Amino acid sequence: MWPPPARCRLQALGAALGLLVAIGFTLQLLGGPLRHSPPAPCPPRTHVAFLKTHKAGGSSVLNVLHRFGQRRRLRFALPRRYQFGYPRPFRAERVKGFGPRAPPFDIICHHMRFDRREVQRVMHDTFYFSIIRDPAAAAASAFAYYRSIAPAFRNAPSLRSFLEAPERFYRAGARGNHYAKNLQWFDFGLPPPRDSRALERALASVDRTFAMVSAEHFDESLVLLREALCWPEDAVTAFAHNSRAFDGVPRLSPEQSQRLRLWNALDWALYTHVNRSFWRRVEAFGASRMEAEVSRLRRRREAASRRCLQGGGPVPAPAITDGRLRPFQPPGRARILGYQLRAGLEGEERERCARMVTPELQYKDILDRDQFGNGTGWSEWGWWGGGLSHNGGNGIGME
């Protein structure tokens, strides 16, 4: 058979193309496979366990968890006081309201020495994360904050004297001395490794269990955390909590930083291992995308500071006129800063701002009141001229 003339072939091709266009247009109208619709939003994760390590910025993370959970009426696993029997290992029985017939818990986030099996008795289908800090900075902060509690620190005339010969002042097993050496390793509930293989196994167990916030790269960490939890953007817009006045922060020389890292060798091994993992996550997220997200986060934080805060930043505790917003001041020379709310705030705006600046101990009491009917709840604070509304903001800050 002879092939059809070229003109007939072109007419047939045109008809076929027209039919395909018509089919495609019809499928788009009907929502078929050619329609480019945005992906469905993921549901926010509401079962969260946060290991709050000491002197690493965890108070700021605690604030976002408190607000996020309270806004959504989630159930907190709360300690009977302010810590879960620390420094003893965590036990499920130390959770207020825990029992075989108790309702399930959604968030656990207060100080503990971690024991995963015991935490799993309380928390189910849970996202675990923690925070870690360069042990040089963390140890210097611990020296100032726990000076009256840790004998190794108390007996040293100064941080410089301690670093010259820490063995002179430190005695393993003495009550309070866990604050003086490898404090972050201790908080993770890790045993002292006998050899390098045991060290690697311990680090691998941390990787398997926890996502990690880096105190030194806090905003980048918040961006990654928000994506992992599928929380709204404003959930990471907040202020630094439990920060110290600059005159209470020791200035470390490079040599002192190195000595502190050597003295806290297990914390340094943990920190460097986690830091490598952190930058791999940042690389996978994308450098330009991360830069844009961090810039947006900082703009939102600055706007919240202008809207909420007198003076736009933290102030010494004596300058805070409302005693309910004054942070706890530890014994010793460390001076903890807090926030004074801007005058003229009213209604829901004042409530949102107050939640953002409420210190962790006061907030824990409020949550206790909400769940168990004792302590002091929002409605009894009387800041907003009415009962408690559950539509406040939420966010994360820094230590």
Coordinates of C-alpha atoms in Angstrom, one line a residue:
M1 CA 0.0 0.0 0.0
W2 CA 1.3 3.5 -0.8
P3 CA 1.6 5.9 2.1
P4 CA -0.9 8.7 2.2
P5 CA 0.1 12.1 0.8
A6 CA 2.0 14.4 3.1
R7 CA -0.9 16.8 3.4
C8 CA -3.2 14.0 4.7
R9 CA -0.5 12.9 7.2
L10 CA -0.3 16.5 8.6
Q11 CA -4.1 16.8 8.8
A12 CA -4.2 13.5 10.8
L13 CA -1.4 14.7 13.2
G14 CA -3.2 18.0 13.8
A15 CA -6.4 16.2 14.6
A16 CA -4.6 13.9 17.1
L17 CA -2.9 16.8 18.8
G18 CA -6.2 18.6 19.1
L19 CA -7.8 15.6 20.7
L20 CA -4.9 15.4 23.3
V21 CA -5.3 19.0 24.2
A22 CA -9.1 18.6 24.6
I23 CA -8.5 15.5 26.9
G24 CA -5.9 17.4 28.9
F25 CA -8.2 20.4 29.4
T26 CA -11.0 18.2 30.5
L27 CA -8.8 16.4 33.0
Q28 CA -7.7 19.7 34.5
L29 CA -11.3 20.8 35.0
L30 CA -12.1 17.5 36.7
G31 CA -9.0 17.6 38.9
G32 CA -7.2 14.8 37.0
P33 CA -3.5 14.0 36.8
L34 CA -2.5 17.1 34.8
R35 CA -3.6 19.4 37.6
H36 CA -0.7 20.8 39.6
S37 CA -2.2 21.1 43.1
P38 CA 0.0 21.9 46.1
P39 CA 0.8 19.0 48.4
A40 CA -1.5 18.5 51.4
P41 CA -0.1 20.1 54.6
C42 CA 1.3 17.7 57.1
P43 CA -0.4 17.5 60.5
P44 CA 1.7 18.9 63.4
R45 CA 3.3 16.4 65.6
T46 CA 1.9 16.6 69.1
H47 CA 3.7 13.8 70.9
V48 CA 7.0 15.3 71.9
A49 CA 9.8 14.4 74.4
F50 CA 12.4 17.1 75.0
L51 CA 15.5 16.3 77.0
K52 CA 16.4 19.6 78.6
T53 CA 20.1 19.4 79.3
H54 CA 21.6 21.9 81.7
K55 CA 23.1 25.2 80.7
A56 CA 22.5 24.7 77.0
G57 CA 19.6 27.0 76.1
G58 CA 16.9 24.5 77.0
S59 CA 14.8 27.1 79.0
S60 CA 14.0 28.8 75.7
V61 CA 12.8 25.6 74.1
L62 CA 10.7 24.8 77.1
N63 CA 8.9 28.1 76.6
V64 CA 7.7 27.1 73.1
L65 CA 6.6 23.7 74.2
H66 CA 4.7 25.1 77.1
R67 CA 2.8 27.6 74.9
F68 CA 2.3 25.2 72.0
G69 CA 0.9 22.5 74.2
Q70 CA -1.3 24.9 76.3
R71 CA -2.7 26.5 73.2
R72 CA -3.8 23.1 71.9
R73 CA -4.9 21.7 75.3
L74 CA -2.3 19.0 75.2
R75 CA -1.5 17.0 78.3
F76 CA 1.9 17.6 79.9
A77 CA 3.9 15.0 81.8
L78 CA 4.8 17.2 84.7
P79 CA 7.1 16.6 87.7
R80 CA 5.7 16.9 91.1
R81 CA 8.0 19.8 91.8
Y82 CA 10.2 21.2 89.0
Q83 CA 12.4 18.3 88.0
F84 CA 11.9 14.5 87.7
G85 CA 13.9 13.5 90.7
Y86 CA 17.1 14.8 89.2
P87 CA 20.0 13.8 89.4
R88 CA 18.6 10.3 89.9
P89 CA 17.6 8.6 86.6
F90 CA 14.1 9.2 85.4
R91 CA 11.3 7.0 86.6
A92 CA 7.8 7.0 85.2
E93 CA 6.3 7.1 88.7
R94 CA 7.8 10.6 89.2
V95 CA 5.3 12.0 86.6
K96 CA 2.3 13.6 88.3
G97 CA -0.9 11.7 87.5
F98 CA 0.9 8.7 85.9
G99 CA -0.9 5.4 86.3
P100 CA -2.4 2.5 84.5
R101 CA -5.7 4.3 84.1
A102 CA -4.3 7.8 83.5
P103 CA -5.1 9.6 80.2
P104 CA -2.1 9.6 77.8
F105 CA 0.5 12.3 77.9
D106 CA 1.5 14.5 74.9
I107 CA 4.6 16.4 76.0
I108 CA 7.4 15.8 78.5
C109 CA 10.0 18.5 78.7
H110 CA 11.4 19.2 82.2
H111 CA 14.8 18.4 83.6
M112 CA 15.6 14.7 84.0
R113 CA 18.4 12.3 83.7
F114 CA 17.3 10.4 80.6
D115 CA 16.2 6.7 80.7
R116 CA 14.5 5.8 77.5
R117 CA 12.7 2.7 78.8
E118 CA 11.2 4.6 81.6
V119 CA 10.2 7.6 79.4
Q120 CA 8.6 5.1 77.0
R121 CA 6.3 4.0 79.8
V122 CA 4.9 7.5 79.8
M123 CA 5.2 8.6 76.2
H124 CA 4.1 6.7 73.1
D125 CA 4.7 7.3 69.4
T126 CA 6.9 10.2 70.3
F127 CA 9.4 12.6 68.6
Y128 CA 12.5 12.9 70.8
F129 CA 14.8 15.8 70.6
S130 CA 17.4 17.6 72.8
I131 CA 19.8 20.5 72.9
I132 CA 23.6 20.5 73.1
R133 CA 26.2 23.3 73.6
D134 CA 30.0 23.6 73.3
P135 CA 31.2 22.2 76.6
A136 CA 33.6 25.1 77.1
A137 CA 30.7 27.6 77.2
A138 CA 28.3 25.2 79.0
A139 CA 30.9 24.4 81.7
A140 CA 31.8 28.1 82.3
S141 CA 28.0 28.8 82.7
A142 CA 27.7 25.9 85.1
F143 CA 30.6 27.2 87.2
A144 CA 28.7 30.5 87.7
Y145 CA 25.2 29.0 88.1
Y146 CA 26.0 26.0 90.3
R147 CA 28.8 27.5 92.3
S148 CA 27.0 27.1 95.6
I149 CA 25.8 23.5 94.8
A150 CA 28.8 21.7 93.3
P151 CA 31.7 21.2 95.9
A152 CA 34.3 21.2 93.0
F153 CA 33.2 24.7 92.0
R154 CA 32.5 26.0 95.5
N155 CA 36.0 25.0 96.8
A156 CA 37.8 26.7 93.9
P157 CA 38.6 30.4 94.4
S158 CA 37.8 31.2 90.8
L159 CA 37.3 29.5 87.4
R160 CA 40.9 30.2 86.6
S161 CA 42.0 28.4 89.7
F162 CA 39.8 25.5 89.0
L163 CA 41.1 25.1 85.4
E164 CA 44.7 25.1 86.6
A165 CA 44.2 21.9 88.5
P166 CA 40.6 20.6 88.5
E167 CA 41.6 17.3 90.1
R168 CA 42.4 19.3 93.3
F169 CA 38.8 20.3 93.7
Y170 CA 36.8 17.5 92.1
R171 CA 35.9 14.3 93.8
A172 CA 33.8 11.9 91.7
G173 CA 30.5 10.8 93.4
A174 CA 30.3 13.8 95.7
R175 CA 26.8 15.2 95.9
G176 CA 26.5 18.0 93.3
N177 CA 29.7 17.2 91.5
H178 CA 27.9 15.9 88.5
Y179 CA 27.5 19.6 87.6
A180 CA 31.3 19.9 87.4
K181 CA 32.3 17.4 84.8
N182 CA 30.6 16.0 81.6
L183 CA 27.3 17.4 82.6
Q184 CA 25.6 16.9 79.2
W185 CA 26.8 13.3 79.0
F186 CA 25.3 12.7 82.5
D187 CA 22.0 14.3 81.5
F188 CA 21.7 11.9 78.5
G189 CA 21.9 9.0 81.0
L190 CA 25.0 7.6 79.3
P191 CA 27.4 5.4 81.2
P192 CA 31.2 6.3 81.2
P193 CA 32.6 4.3 78.3
R194 CA 35.3 1.8 78.9
D195 CA 36.9 2.1 75.5
S196 CA 36.6 3.7 72.1
R197 CA 34.1 1.1 70.9
A198 CA 31.8 1.8 73.9
L199 CA 32.1 5.5 73.1
E200 CA 31.0 4.9 69.5
R201 CA 28.0 2.8 70.7
A202 CA 26.9 5.5 73.0
L203 CA 27.1 8.2 70.3
A204 CA 25.2 6.0 67.9
S205 CA 22.5 5.5 70.5
V206 CA 22.1 9.3 70.8
D207 CA 21.8 9.5 67.0
R208 CA 19.1 6.8 66.9
T209 CA 17.0 8.5 69.6
F210 CA 17.3 12.2 69.3
A211 CA 17.0 15.0 66.8
M212 CA 19.2 17.8 68.1
V213 CA 19.2 21.6 68.6
S214 CA 22.6 23.3 68.5
A215 CA 22.9 26.1 71.0
E216 CA 25.6 27.8 68.9
H217 CA 23.3 27.7 65.7
F218 CA 20.0 28.2 67.5
D219 CA 18.0 29.9 64.7
E220 CA 19.1 27.3 62.1
S221 CA 18.1 24.6 64.6
L222 CA 14.7 26.1 65.1
V223 CA 14.1 26.1 61.3
L224 CA 15.0 22.4 61.2
L225 CA 12.9 21.6 64.2
R226 CA 9.9 23.4 62.8
E227 CA 10.1 21.4 59.7
A228 CA 10.5 18.1 61.6
L229 CA 7.5 18.8 63.8
C230 CA 5.4 20.4 61.0
W231 CA 4.6 23.3 63.2
P232 CA 3.5 26.7 61.9
E233 CA 6.0 29.4 61.3
D234 CA 5.2 31.5 64.3
A235 CA 5.9 28.5 66.5
V236 CA 9.6 29.5 66.5
T237 CA 9.2 33.2 67.0
A238 CA 10.1 34.0 70.6
F239 CA 12.6 35.4 73.0
A240 CA 15.7 34.2 74.9
H241 CA 15.0 32.7 78.3
N242 CA 17.2 32.3 81.4
S243 CA 20.0 34.4 79.8
R244 CA 22.6 36.1 82.1
A245 CA 23.8 39.6 82.4
F246 CA 27.1 40.1 80.6
D247 CA 28.9 41.0 83.8
G248 CA 28.0 37.5 85.1
V249 CA 29.4 35.7 82.0
P250 CA 33.0 34.6 82.3
R251 CA 35.1 35.6 79.3
L252 CA 37.1 32.6 78.3
S253 CA 40.5 32.7 76.6
P254 CA 41.2 30.2 73.9
E255 CA 43.4 28.3 76.4
Q256 CA 40.7 28.2 79.0
S257 CA 38.2 27.0 76.4
Q258 CA 40.5 24.2 75.5
R259 CA 41.1 23.2 79.1
L260 CA 37.4 23.0 79.7
R261 CA 36.9 20.8 76.6
L262 CA 39.7 18.5 77.8
W263 CA 38.2 18.3 81.3
N264 CA 34.8 17.6 79.8
A265 CA 36.1 15.2 77.2
L266 CA 32.9 13.1 76.9
D267 CA 30.8 16.2 76.4
W268 CA 33.3 17.3 73.8
A269 CA 33.0 14.0 72.0
L270 CA 29.3 14.2 72.1
Y271 CA 29.2 17.8 70.9
T272 CA 31.6 17.3 67.9
H273 CA 29.7 14.2 66.9
V274 CA 26.3 15.9 67.0
N275 CA 27.7 19.0 65.3
R276 CA 28.8 17.0 62.3
S277 CA 25.3 15.5 62.0
F278 CA 23.7 18.9 62.4
W279 CA 25.6 20.4 59.4
R280 CA 24.7 17.4 57.3
R281 CA 21.0 18.2 58.0
V282 CA 21.6 21.9 57.1
E283 CA 23.2 20.9 53.8
A284 CA 20.3 18.6 53.0
F285 CA 17.9 21.4 53.8
G286 CA 19.6 23.8 51.4
A287 CA 21.9 26.7 52.1
S288 CA 19.8 29.4 50.3
R289 CA 16.6 28.1 51.7
M290 CA 18.1 28.1 55.3
E291 CA 19.3 31.6 54.9
A292 CA 15.8 32.8 53.8
E293 CA 14.1 31.0 56.7
V294 CA 16.5 32.3 59.3
S295 CA 16.1 35.9 58.0
R296 CA 12.3 35.5 58.2
L297 CA 12.5 34.1 61.7
R298 CA 14.6 37.0 62.9
R299 CA 12.3 39.6 61.4
R300 CA 9.4 38.0 63.2
R301 CA 11.3 38.0 66.5
E302 CA 12.2 41.7 66.1
A303 CA 8.6 42.6 65.4
A304 CA 7.4 40.7 68.5
S305 CA 10.1 42.5 70.6
R306 CA 8.8 45.9 69.4
R307 CA 5.2 44.8 70.0
C308 CA 5.6 43.2 73.4
L309 CA 8.7 44.4 75.3
Q310 CA 9.5 47.6 77.2
G311 CA 12.9 48.7 75.7
G312 CA 12.8 45.9 73.1
G313 CA 14.9 43.4 75.0
P314 CA 15.8 41.7 78.3
V315 CA 16.3 43.6 81.5
P316 CA 17.6 42.8 85.0
A317 CA 15.1 41.1 87.3
P318 CA 14.7 44.1 89.7
A319 CA 13.5 46.2 86.8
I320 CA 10.5 43.9 86.2
T321 CA 7.6 45.5 88.0
D322 CA 5.3 42.4 87.8
G323 CA 6.8 39.8 90.2
R324 CA 5.1 37.0 88.3
L325 CA 7.4 37.7 85.4
R326 CA 10.7 37.8 87.4
P327 CA 12.9 34.8 86.7
F328 CA 14.4 32.7 89.5
Q329 CA 17.8 34.1 90.7
P330 CA 20.2 31.3 91.7
P331 CA 22.5 31.7 94.7
G332 CA 25.8 33.2 93.8
R333 CA 26.9 35.8 91.3
A334 CA 24.9 34.8 88.2
R335 CA 22.2 37.4 87.4
I336 CA 19.3 36.1 85.3
L337 CA 17.5 38.5 83.0
G338 CA 13.8 38.6 82.2
Y339 CA 11.3 40.9 80.4
Q340 CA 9.2 43.9 81.2
L341 CA 6.0 44.0 79.1
R342 CA 5.3 47.2 77.2
A343 CA 2.8 49.5 78.8
G344 CA -0.6 49.7 77.1
L345 CA -0.9 46.1 76.0
E346 CA -4.5 44.8 76.4
G347 CA -6.6 41.7 75.8
E348 CA -5.3 39.0 73.6
E349 CA -2.2 40.9 72.7
R350 CA -1.2 41.2 76.3
E351 CA -1.9 37.5 76.8
R352 CA 0.2 36.5 73.9
C353 CA 3.1 38.7 75.0
A354 CA 2.8 37.5 78.6
R355 CA 3.0 33.9 77.5
M356 CA 6.2 34.7 75.6
V357 CA 8.0 36.2 78.6
T358 CA 6.7 34.0 81.4
P359 CA 9.7 32.2 83.1
E360 CA 9.7 28.4 83.2
L361 CA 9.0 27.9 86.9
Q362 CA 6.0 30.1 86.8
Y363 CA 4.8 28.5 83.6
K364 CA 5.1 25.1 85.0
D365 CA 2.9 26.1 87.9
I366 CA 0.3 27.4 85.5
L367 CA 0.2 24.2 83.5
D368 CA -0.1 22.3 86.8
R369 CA -3.1 24.4 87.6
D370 CA -4.7 23.8 84.2
Q371 CA -4.3 20.0 84.5
F372 CA -4.8 19.3 88.2
G373 CA -6.6 22.3 89.6
N374 CA -3.9 23.4 92.1
G375 CA -1.2 26.1 91.9
T376 CA -2.0 29.3 90.0
G377 CA -3.5 29.3 86.5
W378 CA -3.8 32.0 83.9
S379 CA -7.3 33.0 84.9
E380 CA -6.1 33.7 88.5
W381 CA -3.3 36.0 87.4
G382 CA -5.9 38.5 86.3
W383 CA -3.8 40.1 83.6
W384 CA -6.4 40.3 80.9
G385 CA -9.6 41.3 82.7
G386 CA -11.3 37.9 82.1
G387 CA -11.0 34.2 82.0
L388 CA -8.3 32.1 80.2
S389 CA -8.5 32.0 76.4
H390 CA -6.5 29.3 74.7
N391 CA -5.5 31.2 71.5
G392 CA -2.1 32.7 72.6
G393 CA 1.0 32.5 70.4
N394 CA 3.9 30.1 70.8
G395 CA 7.6 30.2 70.0
I396 CA 11.1 29.3 70.9
G397 CA 14.0 31.5 72.1
M398 CA 17.5 30.9 73.5
E399 CA 19.0 30.2 76.9

